[in-house]
XYZ file of C-alpha atoms in Angstrom:
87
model
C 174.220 143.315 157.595
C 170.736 143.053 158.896
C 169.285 145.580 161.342
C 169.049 145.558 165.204
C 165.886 146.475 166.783
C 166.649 147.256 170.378
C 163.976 145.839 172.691
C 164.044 148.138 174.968
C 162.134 150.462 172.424
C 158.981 147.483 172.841
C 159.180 147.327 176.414
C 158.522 151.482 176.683
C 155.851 151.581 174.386
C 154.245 148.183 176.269
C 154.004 150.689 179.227
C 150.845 151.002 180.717
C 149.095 147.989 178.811
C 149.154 143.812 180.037
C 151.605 141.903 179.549
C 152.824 138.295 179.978
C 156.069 137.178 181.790
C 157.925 133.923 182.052
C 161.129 133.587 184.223
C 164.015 131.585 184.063
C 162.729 129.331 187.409
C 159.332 129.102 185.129
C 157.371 131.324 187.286
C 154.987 133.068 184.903
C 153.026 136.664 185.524
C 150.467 138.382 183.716
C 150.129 142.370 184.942
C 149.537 145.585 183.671
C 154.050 147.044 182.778
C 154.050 150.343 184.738
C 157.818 151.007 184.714
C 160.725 149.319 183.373
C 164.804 150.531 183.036
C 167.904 149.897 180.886
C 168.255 146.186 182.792
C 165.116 145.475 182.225
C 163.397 145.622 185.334
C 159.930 145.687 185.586
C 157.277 146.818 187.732
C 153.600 144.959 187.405
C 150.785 146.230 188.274
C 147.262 143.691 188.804
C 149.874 140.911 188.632
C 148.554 137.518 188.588
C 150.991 133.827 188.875
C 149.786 132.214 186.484
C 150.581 128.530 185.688
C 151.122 126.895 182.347
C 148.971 130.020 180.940
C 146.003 127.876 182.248
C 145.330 128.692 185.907
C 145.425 131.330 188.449
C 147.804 130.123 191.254
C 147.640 133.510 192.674
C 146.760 137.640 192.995
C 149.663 139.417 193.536
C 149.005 142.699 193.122
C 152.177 144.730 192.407
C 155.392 142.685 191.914
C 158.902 143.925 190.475
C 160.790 141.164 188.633
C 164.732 141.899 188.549
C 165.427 141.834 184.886
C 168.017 138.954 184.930
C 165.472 136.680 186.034
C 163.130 136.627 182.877
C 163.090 134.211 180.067
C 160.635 136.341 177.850
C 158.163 138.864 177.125
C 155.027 138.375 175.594
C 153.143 141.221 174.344
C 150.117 139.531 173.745
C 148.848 138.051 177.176
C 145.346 136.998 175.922
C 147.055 134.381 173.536
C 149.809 133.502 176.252
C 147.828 132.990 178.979
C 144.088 132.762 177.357
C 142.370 130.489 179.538
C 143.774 132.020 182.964
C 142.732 135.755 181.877
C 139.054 134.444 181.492
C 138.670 133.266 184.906
């Protein structure tokens, strides 16, 4: 039987640090995780829309994203969303 890592354990210890988003509608976020809960909500903080990791569509500030809505996680924004971050 192999062993189940819960994600949830990832998500807390991403708190506080960048990370990239991609929902289901393809929307994608890169912001710094402030708070997140047992559905997997999130809170961003300096949230950008990003755009095929490439380009800045737009600022947001501080968005939540309902947990149901994402399609993943990346912990590592730089390599996600390189080119966007630079601008």
């Amino acid at each position: 039987m192999s062993e189940f890592t819960n994600p949830m354990r990832y998500l807390r210890e991403a708190i506080n640090t960048q990370i990239y988003v991609k929902l289901k509608d393809g929307t994608e976020y890169v912001g710094v995780l402030r708070v997140t809960d047992a559905t997997m909500n999130l809170i961003l903080d300096d949230a950008v829309e990003v755009r095929g990791g490439k380009q800045i569509v737009a600022r947001i500030g501080r968005v939540l994203i309902r947990g149901s809505t994402l399609q993943y996680i990346s912990f590592n924004p730089e390599i996600a969303a390189e080119q966007a971050l630079s601008q």
